[in-house]
XYZ file of C-alpha atoms in Angstrom:
88
model
C -173.815 -117.766 51.726
C -172.828 -117.878 48.149
C -172.444 -114.503 47.292
C -170.586 -114.209 50.446
C -168.213 -116.978 49.290
C -167.792 -115.529 46.021
C -166.937 -111.767 48.126
C -164.330 -113.837 50.045
C -163.055 -115.272 47.338
C -162.247 -111.987 45.760
C -160.760 -110.498 48.865
C -158.125 -113.497 49.100
C -157.378 -112.423 45.048
C -156.683 -108.949 45.997
C -154.324 -110.051 48.290
C -152.338 -112.609 46.356
C -152.480 -109.695 43.740
C -150.713 -107.950 45.619
C -147.977 -110.344 47.445
C -145.156 -112.451 46.540
C -145.120 -116.270 46.742
C -142.807 -119.320 47.247
C -142.358 -122.197 44.317
C -143.940 -125.182 46.296
C -143.798 -127.733 43.015
C -141.460 -126.641 40.807
C -142.667 -125.306 37.546
C -141.435 -127.226 34.864
C -141.162 -124.853 31.041
C -144.301 -124.560 29.649
C -145.776 -126.635 32.496
C -147.505 -126.352 35.851
C -146.420 -126.199 39.446
C -147.360 -124.893 42.341
C -147.074 -121.617 44.776
C -147.400 -121.700 48.184
C -148.724 -117.649 49.567
C -148.633 -116.351 52.970
C -151.978 -114.332 53.079
C -152.039 -111.426 55.833
C -154.370 -113.281 57.858
C -151.580 -115.783 58.874
C -152.837 -118.165 56.260
C -151.137 -120.319 53.874
C -152.740 -121.335 50.407
C -151.408 -122.590 47.245
C -152.213 -122.476 43.796
C -151.474 -124.162 40.391
C -148.993 -121.437 38.883
C -147.565 -121.226 35.398
C -144.802 -119.172 34.546
C -145.073 -115.864 32.855
C -142.502 -116.542 30.309
C -142.994 -120.433 30.099
C -139.870 -121.253 31.610
C -139.193 -123.274 34.171
C -138.760 -122.469 37.883
C -137.139 -124.147 41.044
C -138.934 -125.202 43.706
C -138.130 -122.438 46.777
C -137.675 -119.844 44.402
C -139.311 -116.477 45.498
C -141.900 -115.137 43.003
C -144.255 -112.266 42.281
C -147.910 -112.988 41.376
C -148.570 -110.840 37.400
C -152.545 -112.303 37.554
C -154.715 -115.287 37.340
C -155.604 -117.031 34.475
C -158.320 -119.338 35.125
C -157.843 -121.544 37.503
C -154.041 -120.769 37.880
C -151.636 -117.574 38.989
C -149.248 -116.602 36.159
C -145.532 -115.601 38.669
C -142.242 -114.145 37.330
C -139.249 -115.286 39.287
C -138.056 -112.290 41.161
C -134.878 -112.869 40.513
C -135.618 -113.154 36.467
C -133.089 -109.531 35.861
C -130.748 -111.364 37.826
C -130.704 -114.832 36.223
C -130.933 -113.394 32.788
C -128.140 -110.826 33.353
C -125.679 -113.588 35.164
C -125.946 -116.056 32.420
C -128.364 -118.710 34.822
């Protein structure tokens, strides 16, 4: 059962890495927030998340999931370039 459970975890991780999420708890500068991800199965999962660049990301922003780092997912705002060039 433990092996099967690990296998399911890997499947979820692969799905998550190919997806976008929505910030459910704001990610503070250099800190940890939470991102909600809708899986292809229709399930909604929430993971603790950190911003790739350490900058804050507001609640309800859409993010790209870049990788896992221990128990956290590392994300970047989908509008990061837009924000950068619009002075936001």
